[in-house]
CSV table of N, CA, C and O in Angstrom, one decimal:
chain,number,residue,atom,x,y,z
A,21,MET,N,9.6,-14.4,-0.9
A,21,MET,CA,9.1,-13.1,-0.9
A,21,MET,C,7.6,-13.1,-0.3
A,21,MET,O,6.9,-14.1,-0.5
A,22,ILE,N,7.3,-11.9,0.3
A,22,ILE,CA,6.0,-11.9,0.9
A,22,ILE,C,5.4,-10.6,0.3
A,22,ILE,O,5.9,-9.8,-0.3
A,23,VAL,N,4.1,-10.6,0.4
A,23,VAL,CA,3.3,-9.4,-0.1
A,23,VAL,C,2.4,-9.0,1.2
A,23,VAL,O,1.8,-9.9,1.8
A,24,VAL,N,2.4,-7.7,1.5
A,24,VAL,CA,1.6,-7.2,2.5
A,24,VAL,C,0.4,-6.5,1.9
A,24,VAL,O,0.6,-5.6,1.1
A,25,VAL,N,-0.8,-7.0,2.2
A,25,VAL,CA,-2.0,-6.5,1.6
A,25,VAL,C,-2.8,-5.8,2.7
A,25,VAL,O,-3.0,-6.3,3.7
A,26,SER,N,-3.3,-4.6,2.4
A,26,SER,CA,-4.1,-3.8,3.4
A,26,SER,C,-5.2,-3.1,2.5
A,26,SER,O,-5.0,-2.8,1.3
A,27,GLN,N,-6.4,-2.9,3.1
A,27,GLN,CA,-7.5,-2.2,2.5
A,27,GLN,C,-7.7,-0.9,3.1
A,27,GLN,O,-7.5,-0.7,4.3
A,28,ALA,N,-8.3,0.0,2.4
A,28,ALA,CA,-8.7,1.3,2.9
A,28,ALA,C,-9.9,1.9,2.2
A,28,ALA,O,-10.1,1.4,1.0
A,29,ARG,N,-10.7,2.6,2.9
A,29,ARG,CA,-12.0,3.1,2.3
A,29,ARG,C,-11.9,4.7,2.5
A,29,ARG,O,-12.0,5.1,3.7
A,30,THR,N,-11.8,5.5,1.5
A,30,THR,CA,-11.8,6.9,1.7
A,30,THR,C,-13.2,7.4,2.0
A,30,THR,O,-14.2,6.8,1.8
A,31,GLN,N,-13.2,8.7,2.6
A,31,GLN,CA,-14.4,9.3,2.9
A,31,GLN,C,-15.0,9.6,1.5
A,31,GLN,O,-14.4,9.8,0.5
A,32,PRO,N,-16.4,9.9,1.5
A,32,PRO,CA,-17.0,10.3,0.2
A,32,PRO,C,-16.5,11.5,-0.3
A,32,PRO,O,-16.0,12.4,0.4
A,33,GLY,N,-16.4,11.6,-1.6
A,33,GLY,CA,-16.0,12.8,-2.4
A,33,GLY,C,-14.5,12.6,-2.9
A,33,GLY,O,-13.6,12.0,-2.4
A,34,GLU,N,-14.5,12.9,-4.2
A,34,GLU,CA,-13.2,12.7,-5.0
A,34,GLU,C,-12.0,13.4,-4.4
A,34,GLU,O,-10.8,12.9,-4.5
A,35,GLU,N,-12.3,14.6,-3.7
A,35,GLU,CA,-11.2,15.2,-3.0
A,35,GLU,C,-10.4,14.3,-2.0
A,35,GLU,O,-9.2,14.5,-1.9
A,36,HIS,N,-11.1,13.6,-1.3
A,36,HIS,CA,-10.5,12.7,-0.3
A,36,HIS,C,-9.7,11.6,-1.0
A,36,HIS,O,-8.6,11.3,-0.5
A,37,ALA,N,-10.3,11.1,-2.1
A,37,ALA,CA,-9.5,10.0,-2.8
A,37,ALA,C,-8.3,10.6,-3.4
A,37,ALA,O,-7.2,10.0,-3.3
A,38,GLN,N,-8.3,11.8,-4.0
A,38,GLN,CA,-7.1,12.3,-4.6
A,38,GLN,C,-6.0,12.8,-3.6
A,38,GLN,O,-4.8,12.6,-3.8
A,39,ALA,N,-6.5,13.2,-2.5
A,39,ALA,CA,-5.5,13.5,-1.3
A,39,ALA,C,-4.9,12.3,-0.8
A,39,ALA,O,-3.7,12.2,-0.5
A,40,TYR,N,-5.7,11.3,-0.8
A,40,TYR,CA,-5.2,10.0,-0.2
A,40,TYR,C,-4.1,9.4,-1.3
A,40,TYR,O,-3.0,8.9,-0.8
A,41,ILE,N,-4.4,9.5,-2.5
A,41,ILE,CA,-3.5,9.0,-3.5
A,41,ILE,C,-2.2,9.9,-3.4
A,41,ILE,O,-1.1,9.3,-3.6
A,42,ALA,N,-2.4,11.2,-3.4
A,42,ALA,CA,-1.1,12.1,-3.3
A,42,ALA,C,-0.3,11.8,-2.1
A,42,ALA,O,0.9,11.7,-2.2
A,43,LEU,N,-1.0,11.6,-0.9
A,43,LEU,CA,-0.1,11.3,0.2
A,43,LEU,C,0.5,9.8,0.1
A,43,LEU,O,1.6,9.7,0.6
A,44,ASN,N,-0.1,9.0,-0.5
A,44,ASN,CA,0.4,7.6,-0.8
A,44,ASN,C,1.7,7.7,-1.7
A,44,ASN,O,2.7,7.0,-1.6
A,45,MET,N,1.7,8.6,-2.7
A,45,MET,CA,2.8,8.9,-3.5
A,45,MET,C,4.0,9.4,-2.7
A,45,MET,O,5.1,8.8,-2.8
A,46,GLU,N,3.8,10.3,-1.7
A,46,GLU,CA,4.8,10.7,-0.9
A,46,GLU,C,5.3,9.6,0.1
A,46,GLU,O,6.4,9.6,0.5
A,47,PHE,N,4.4,8.7,0.5
A,47,PHE,CA,4.6,7.6,1.4
A,47,PHE,C,5.7,6.8,0.8
A,47,PHE,O,6.4,6.0,1.6
A,48,GLY,N,5.9,6.7,-0.5
A,48,GLY,CA,7.0,5.9,-1.1
A,48,GLY,C,8.3,6.0,-0.5
A,48,GLY,O,9.2,5.1,-0.6
A,49,ARG,N,8.6,7.2,0.0
A,49,ARG,CA,9.9,7.5,0.5
A,49,ARG,C,10.3,6.6,1.7
A,49,ARG,O,11.5,6.3,1.9
A,50,PHE,N,9.4,6.0,2.4
A,50,PHE,CA,9.6,5.1,3.4
A,50,PHE,C,10.0,3.7,3.0
A,50,PHE,O,10.6,3.0,3.8
A,51,PHE,N,9.8,3.5,1.8
A,51,PHE,CA,10.0,2.2,1.2
A,51,PHE,C,11.2,2.1,0.2
A,51,PHE,O,12.0,1.2,0.2
A,52,ALA,N,11.4,3.2,-0.5
A,52,ALA,CA,12.3,3.2,-1.7
A,52,ALA,C,13.7,2.7,-1.3
A,52,ALA,O,14.3,1.9,-2.1
A,53,GLU,N,14.3,3.1,-0.3
A,53,GLU,CA,15.6,2.7,0.1
A,53,GLU,C,15.8,1.6,1.2
A,53,GLU,O,16.9,1.3,1.6
A,54,HIS,N,14.6,1.1,1.5
A,54,HIS,CA,14.6,0.2,2.7
A,54,HIS,C,15.1,-1.2,2.2
A,54,HIS,O,14.6,-1.8,1.3
A,55,PRO,N,16.0,-1.8,3.0
A,55,PRO,CA,16.3,-3.2,2.6
A,55,PRO,C,15.2,-4.1,2.7
A,55,PRO,O,14.3,-4.2,3.5
A,56,GLY,N,15.2,-5.0,1.7
A,56,GLY,CA,14.1,-6.0,1.6
A,56,GLY,C,13.0,-5.6,0.8
A,56,GLY,O,12.0,-6.4,0.5
A,57,PHE,N,12.9,-4.3,0.5
A,57,PHE,CA,11.6,-3.8,-0.2
A,57,PHE,C,11.8,-4.2,-1.7
A,57,PHE,O,12.9,-4.0,-2.3
A,58,ARG,N,10.7,-4.7,-2.3
A,58,ARG,CA,10.7,-5.1,-3.7
A,58,ARG,C,9.7,-4.4,-4.6
A,58,ARG,O,9.7,-4.7,-5.8
A,59,GLY,N,8.9,-3.6,-4.0
A,59,GLY,CA,7.9,-2.9,-4.9
A,59,GLY,C,6.6,-2.7,-4.2
A,59,GLY,O,6.3,-3.3,-3.2
A,60,ARG,N,5.7,-1.9,-4.8
A,60,ARG,CA,4.4,-1.6,-4.2
A,60,ARG,C,3.5,-1.1,-5.3
A,60,ARG,O,3.9,-0.5,-6.3
A,61,ARG,N,2.2,-1.4,-5.0
A,61,ARG,CA,1.1,-0.9,-5.9
A,61,ARG,C,0.0,-0.4,-5.0
A,61,ARG,O,-0.3,-1.0,-3.9
A,62,LEU,N,-0.7,0.6,-5.5
A,62,LEU,CA,-1.9,1.0,-4.8
A,62,LEU,C,-3.0,0.9,-6.0
A,62,LEU,O,-2.8,1.5,-7.0
A,63,VAL,N,-4.0,0.1,-5.7
A,63,VAL,CA,-5.0,-0.1,-6.6
A,63,VAL,C,-6.4,0.4,-6.2
A,63,VAL,O,-6.7,0.4,-4.9
A,64,ARG,N,-7.2,0.8,-7.0
A,64,ARG,CA,-8.5,1.5,-6.7
A,64,ARG,C,-9.7,0.7,-7.4
A,64,ARG,O,-9.6,0.4,-8.5
A,65,GLY,N,-10.7,0.6,-6.6
A,65,GLY,CA,-11.9,-0.1,-7.2
A,65,GLY,C,-12.6,0.6,-8.3
A,65,GLY,O,-12.7,1.9,-8.2
A,66,LEU,N,-12.9,0.0,-9.4
A,66,LEU,CA,-13.6,0.6,-10.4
A,66,LEU,C,-15.1,0.6,-10.0
A,66,LEU,O,-15.7,1.7,-10.4
A,67,GLU,N,-15.7,-0.3,-9.5
A,67,GLU,CA,-17.1,-0.3,-9.1
A,67,GLU,C,-17.3,0.5,-7.8
A,67,GLU,O,-18.4,1.1,-7.6
A,68,ASP,N,-16.3,0.6,-6.9
A,68,ASP,CA,-16.4,1.4,-5.7
A,68,ASP,C,-15.1,2.2,-5.6
A,68,ASP,O,-14.1,1.7,-5.0
A,69,PRO,N,-15.1,3.4,-6.1
A,69,PRO,CA,-13.9,4.2,-6.2
A,69,PRO,C,-13.4,4.7,-4.8
A,69,PRO,O,-12.3,5.3,-4.7
A,70,GLN,N,-14.1,4.5,-3.8
A,70,GLN,CA,-13.7,4.8,-2.4
A,70,GLN,C,-12.8,3.6,-1.9
A,70,GLN,O,-12.1,3.9,-0.9
A,71,HIS,N,-12.8,2.6,-2.5
A,71,HIS,CA,-12.1,1.4,-2.0
A,71,HIS,C,-10.6,1.3,-2.6
A,71,HIS,O,-10.5,1.3,-3.8
A,72,PHE,N,-9.6,1.1,-1.7
A,72,PHE,CA,-8.3,1.1,-2.2
A,72,PHE,C,-7.6,-0.3,-1.5
A,72,PHE,O,-8.0,-0.6,-0.5
A,73,THR,N,-6.7,-0.8,-2.3
A,73,THR,CA,-6.0,-1.9,-1.8
A,73,THR,C,-4.5,-1.6,-2.0
A,73,THR,O,-4.1,-1.2,-3.1
A,74,HIS,N,-3.8,-1.9,-1.0
A,74,HIS,CA,-2.3,-1.6,-1.0
A,74,HIS,C,-1.7,-3.0,-1.1
A,74,HIS,O,-1.9,-3.9,-0.4
A,75,LEU,N,-0.6,-3.1,-2.0
A,75,LEU,CA,0.1,-4.3,-2.2
A,75,LEU,C,1.6,-3.9,-2.1
A,75,LEU,O,2.1,-3.0,-2.8
A,76,ARG,N,2.3,-4.4,-1.1
A,76,ARG,CA,3.7,-4.0,-0.9
A,76,ARG,C,4.5,-5.4,-0.8
A,76,ARG,O,4.2,-6.3,0.1
A,77,TRP,N,5.5,-5.5,-1.7
A,77,TRP,CA,6.4,-6.7,-1.7
A,77,TRP,C,7.7,-6.5,-0.9
A,77,TRP,O,8.4,-5.5,-1.1
A,78,PHE,N,8.0,-7.5,0.0
A,78,PHE,CA,9.2,-7.4,0.7
A,78,PHE,C,9.9,-8.9,0.7
A,78,PHE,O,9.1,-9.9,0.5
A,79,ASP,N,11.1,-8.9,1.1
A,79,ASP,CA,11.7,-10.2,1.2
A,79,ASP,C,11.1,-11.0,2.4
A,79,ASP,O,11.1,-12.2,2.3
A,80,SER,N,10.8,-10.3,3.5
A,80,SER,CA,10.3,-11.0,4.6
A,80,SER,C,9.4,-10.1,5.4
A,80,SER,O,9.4,-8.8,5.3
A,81,VAL,N,8.6,-10.7,6.4
A,81,VAL,CA,7.7,-9.8,7.2
A,81,VAL,C,8.6,-8.9,8.1
A,81,VAL,O,8.3,-7.8,8.3
A,82,ALA,N,9.7,-9.5,8.5
A,82,ALA,CA,10.7,-8.7,9.4
A,82,ALA,C,11.1,-7.4,8.7
A,82,ALA,O,11.2,-6.3,9.3
A,83,ASP,N,11.4,-7.5,7.3
A,83,ASP,CA,11.9,-6.4,6.6
A,83,ASP,C,10.8,-5.3,6.6
A,83,ASP,O,10.9,-4.1,6.7
A,84,TYR,N,9.5,-5.8,6.4
A,84,TYR,CA,8.3,-4.9,6.3
A,84,TYR,C,8.2,-4.2,7.7
A,84,TYR,O,8.0,-2.9,7.8
A,85,GLU,N,8.1,-5.0,8.7
A,85,GLU,CA,7.9,-4.4,10.1
A,85,GLU,C,9.0,-3.5,10.5
A,85,GLU,O,8.8,-2.5,11.1
A,86,GLU,N,10.2,-3.7,10.1
A,86,GLU,CA,11.3,-2.8,10.4
A,86,GLU,C,11.1,-1.4,9.7
A,86,GLU,O,11.3,-0.4,10.2
A,87,CYS,N,10.6,-1.6,8.4
A,87,CYS,CA,10.3,-0.3,7.6
A,87,CYS,C,9.1,0.5,8.4
A,87,CYS,O,9.3,1.7,8.4
A,88,THR,N,8.2,-0.1,8.9
A,88,THR,CA,7.2,0.6,9.6
A,88,THR,C,7.6,1.3,10.9
A,88,THR,O,6.9,2.2,11.4
A,89,ARG,N,8.8,1.0,11.4
A,89,ARG,CA,9.4,1.6,12.5
A,89,ARG,C,10.2,2.9,12.2
A,89,ARG,O,10.9,3.5,13.0
A,90,ALA,N,10.3,3.1,10.8
A,90,ALA,CA,11.2,4.2,10.3
A,90,ALA,C,10.6,5.6,11.0
A,90,ALA,O,9.4,5.7,11.1
A,91,PRO,N,11.5,6.5,11.4
A,91,PRO,CA,11.1,7.8,11.8
A,91,PRO,C,10.2,8.5,10.8
A,91,PRO,O,10.4,8.5,9.7
A,92,GLY,N,9.0,8.9,11.4
A,92,GLY,CA,8.0,9.6,10.6
A,92,GLY,C,7.0,8.8,9.9
A,92,GLY,O,6.0,9.2,9.4
A,93,TYR,N,7.2,7.5,9.8
A,93,TYR,CA,6.2,6.5,9.2
A,93,TYR,C,4.9,6.6,9.7
A,93,TYR,O,3.9,6.9,9.0
A,94,VAL,N,4.7,6.5,11.1
A,94,VAL,CA,3.3,6.6,11.7
A,94,VAL,C,2.8,8.0,11.5
A,94,VAL,O,1.6,8.1,11.2
A,95,ASP,N,3.6,9.0,11.6
A,95,ASP,CA,3.1,10.4,11.5
A,95,ASP,C,2.4,10.6,10.1
A,95,ASP,O,1.4,11.2,9.8
A,96,HIS,N,3.1,9.9,9.1
A,96,HIS,CA,2.5,10.0,7.7
A,96,HIS,C,1.2,9.3,7.5
A,96,HIS,O,0.3,9.7,6.9
A,97,THR,N,1.2,8.1,8.2
A,97,THR,CA,0.0,7.3,8.1
A,97,THR,C,-1.1,8.1,8.7
A,97,THR,O,-2.3,8.0,8.2
A,98,VAL,N,-0.9,8.8,9.8
A,98,VAL,CA,-2.0,9.6,10.4
A,98,VAL,C,-2.5,10.6,9.4
A,98,VAL,O,-3.8,10.9,9.4
A,99,LEU,N,-1.6,11.3,8.7
A,99,LEU,CA,-2.1,12.2,7.7
A,99,LEU,C,-3.0,11.5,6.6
A,99,LEU,O,-4.1,12.1,6.2
A,100,MET,N,-2.6,10.3,6.2
A,100,MET,CA,-3.5,9.5,5.2
A,100,MET,C,-4.8,9.2,5.9
A,100,MET,O,-5.9,9.3,5.2
A,101,TYR,N,-4.8,8.8,7.1
A,101,TYR,CA,-6.1,8.3,7.7
A,101,TYR,C,-7.1,9.4,7.8
A,101,TYR,O,-8.2,9.1,8.0
A,102,GLN,N,-6.7,10.6,7.8
A,102,GLN,CA,-7.6,11.7,7.9
A,102,GLN,C,-8.6,11.8,6.7
A,102,GLN,O,-9.6,12.4,6.8
A,103,HIS,N,-8.3,11.0,5.6
A,103,HIS,CA,-9.1,11.0,4.5
A,103,HIS,C,-9.9,9.7,4.4
A,103,HIS,O,-10.6,9.4,3.4
A,104,LEU,N,-9.8,8.8,5.4
A,104,LEU,CA,-10.5,7.6,5.4
A,104,LEU,C,-11.8,7.6,6.2
A,104,LEU,O,-11.9,8.4,7.2
A,105,GLU,N,-12.6,6.7,5.8
A,105,GLU,CA,-13.8,6.5,6.8
A,105,GLU,C,-13.3,5.9,8.1
A,105,GLU,O,-12.3,5.2,8.1
A,106,PRO,N,-14.0,6.1,9.2
A,106,PRO,CA,-13.6,5.6,10.5
A,106,PRO,C,-13.6,4.1,10.4
A,106,PRO,O,-14.3,3.4,9.6
A,107,TYR,N,-12.6,3.4,11.1
A,107,TYR,CA,-12.4,2.0,11.1
A,107,TYR,C,-11.9,1.6,12.5
A,107,TYR,O,-11.4,2.4,13.3
A,108,ASP,N,-12.2,0.3,12.8
A,108,ASP,CA,-11.8,-0.2,14.2
A,108,ASP,C,-10.4,-0.7,14.2
A,108,ASP,O,-9.8,-0.7,15.3
A,109,SER,N,-9.9,-1.2,13.2
A,109,SER,CA,-8.5,-1.8,13.2
A,109,SER,C,-7.9,-1.5,11.9
A,109,SER,O,-8.5,-1.3,10.9
A,110,TYR,N,-6.6,-1.7,11.8
A,110,TYR,CA,-5.9,-1.6,10.6
A,110,TYR,C,-5.8,-3.1,9.9
A,110,TYR,O,-5.2,-3.9,10.3
A,111,PRO,N,-6.6,-3.1,8.8
A,111,PRO,CA,-6.7,-4.4,8.2
A,111,PRO,C,-5.6,-4.7,7.4
A,111,PRO,O,-5.4,-4.2,6.2
A,112,ARG,N,-4.6,-5.6,7.8
A,112,ARG,CA,-3.4,-5.9,7.1
A,112,ARG,C,-3.3,-7.4,7.1
A,112,ARG,O,-3.5,-8.1,8.1
A,113,GLU,N,-2.8,-8.0,6.0
A,113,GLU,CA,-2.5,-9.4,5.9
A,113,GLU,C,-1.2,-9.7,5.2
A,113,GLU,O,-0.8,-9.0,4.2
A,114,TYR,N,-0.4,-10.7,5.8
A,114,TYR,CA,0.8,-11.0,5.2
A,114,TYR,C,0.6,-12.3,4.4
A,114,TYR,O,0.0,-13.2,4.9
A,115,LEU,N,1.0,-12.2,3.1
A,115,LEU,CA,0.9,-13.4,2.2
A,115,LEU,C,2.2,-13.8,1.7
A,115,LEU,O,3.1,-13.0,1.4
A,116,GLU,N,2.3,-15.1,1.4
A,116,GLU,CA,3.5,-15.6,0.9
A,116,GLU,C,3.3,-15.7,-0.7
A,116,GLU,O,2.3,-16.2,-1.1
A,117,VAL,N,4.3,-15.3,-1.5
A,117,VAL,CA,4.2,-15.4,-2.9
A,117,VAL,C,4.6,-16.8,-3.3
A,117,VAL,O,5.7,-17.3,-3.0
A,118,VAL,N,3.7,-17.5,-3.9
A,118,VAL,CA,3.9,-18.9,-4.3
A,118,VAL,C,4.0,-19.1,-5.8
A,118,VAL,O,4.4,-20.1,-6.3
A,119,LEU,N,3.6,-18.1,-6.6
A,119,LEU,CA,3.7,-18.1,-8.1
A,119,LEU,C,3.9,-16.7,-8.5
A,119,LEU,O,3.1,-15.8,-8.0
A,120,ASP,N,4.9,-16.4,-9.3
A,120,ASP,CA,5.2,-15.1,-9.8
A,120,ASP,C,5.5,-15.1,-11.2
A,120,ASP,O,6.6,-15.3,-11.6
A,121,GLU,N,4.4,-14.9,-12.0
A,121,GLU,CA,4.6,-14.9,-13.5
A,121,GLU,C,4.7,-13.5,-13.9
A,121,GLU,O,3.9,-12.7,-13.7
A,122,PRO,N,5.8,-13.2,-14.7
A,122,PRO,CA,6.0,-11.8,-15.2
A,122,PRO,C,5.0,-11.5,-16.2
A,122,PRO,O,4.4,-12.3,-16.9
A,123,ASP,N,4.8,-10.1,-16.4
A,123,ASP,CA,3.9,-9.5,-17.4
A,123,ASP,C,4.6,-9.7,-18.7
A,123,ASP,O,5.6,-9.0,-18.9
A,124,PRO,N,4.0,-10.5,-19.6
A,124,PRO,CA,4.7,-10.7,-20.9
A,124,PRO,C,4.8,-9.4,-21.7
A,124,PRO,O,5.8,-9.3,-22.5
A,125,ALA,N,4.0,-8.4,-21.5
A,125,ALA,CA,4.1,-7.1,-22.3
A,125,ALA,C,5.3,-6.4,-21.8
A,125,ALA,O,5.9,-5.7,-22.6
A,126,ARG,N,5.7,-6.5,-20.6
A,126,ARG,CA,6.9,-5.9,-20.1
A,126,ARG,C,8.2,-6.6,-20.7
A,126,ARG,O,9.2,-5.9,-20.8
A,127,ASP,N,8.1,-7.9,-20.9
A,127,ASP,CA,9.3,-8.6,-21.3
A,127,ASP,C,9.3,-8.6,-22.8
A,127,ASP,O,10.2,-9.3,-23.3
A,128,GLY,N,8.5,-7.9,-23.5
A,128,GLY,CA,8.5,-7.9,-25.0
A,128,GLY,C,8.0,-9.3,-25.6
A,128,GLY,O,8.2,-9.4,-26.8
A,129,ALA,N,7.4,-10.2,-24.9
A,129,ALA,CA,7.0,-11.4,-25.4
A,129,ALA,C,5.6,-11.4,-26.1
A,129,ALA,O,5.4,-12.3,-26.9
A,130,ARG,N,4.9,-10.4,-25.8
A,130,ARG,CA,3.5,-10.2,-26.4
A,130,ARG,C,3.6,-9.6,-27.9
A,130,ARG,O,4.4,-8.6,-27.9
A,131,PRO,N,2.9,-10.2,-28.8
A,131,PRO,CA,3.1,-9.6,-30.2
A,131,PRO,C,2.5,-8.2,-30.2
A,131,PRO,O,1.7,-7.8,-29.6
């Protein structure tokens, strides 16, 4: 399994952050039914609430890249980018999952 990690920084103002979050919720439709997709999370900085990190789990890099070619995918990213500070490139990194320990609270193991 791989995880695709990318960073984003919204424009100042909570309205941009909330719009970016809402558009990301809609963005899930590109992943939900895609082969090889295993889950995703969008996390937000506590110390810097303009900073967001995307975590997307796939079986392989090829599965992720195929998903990014789905009709409408790029158009939707353009909508999200309208709420970001200007950037020079799309900062994305592919990482291999080498340890995956489940959350004990989800498995009922925690008292």
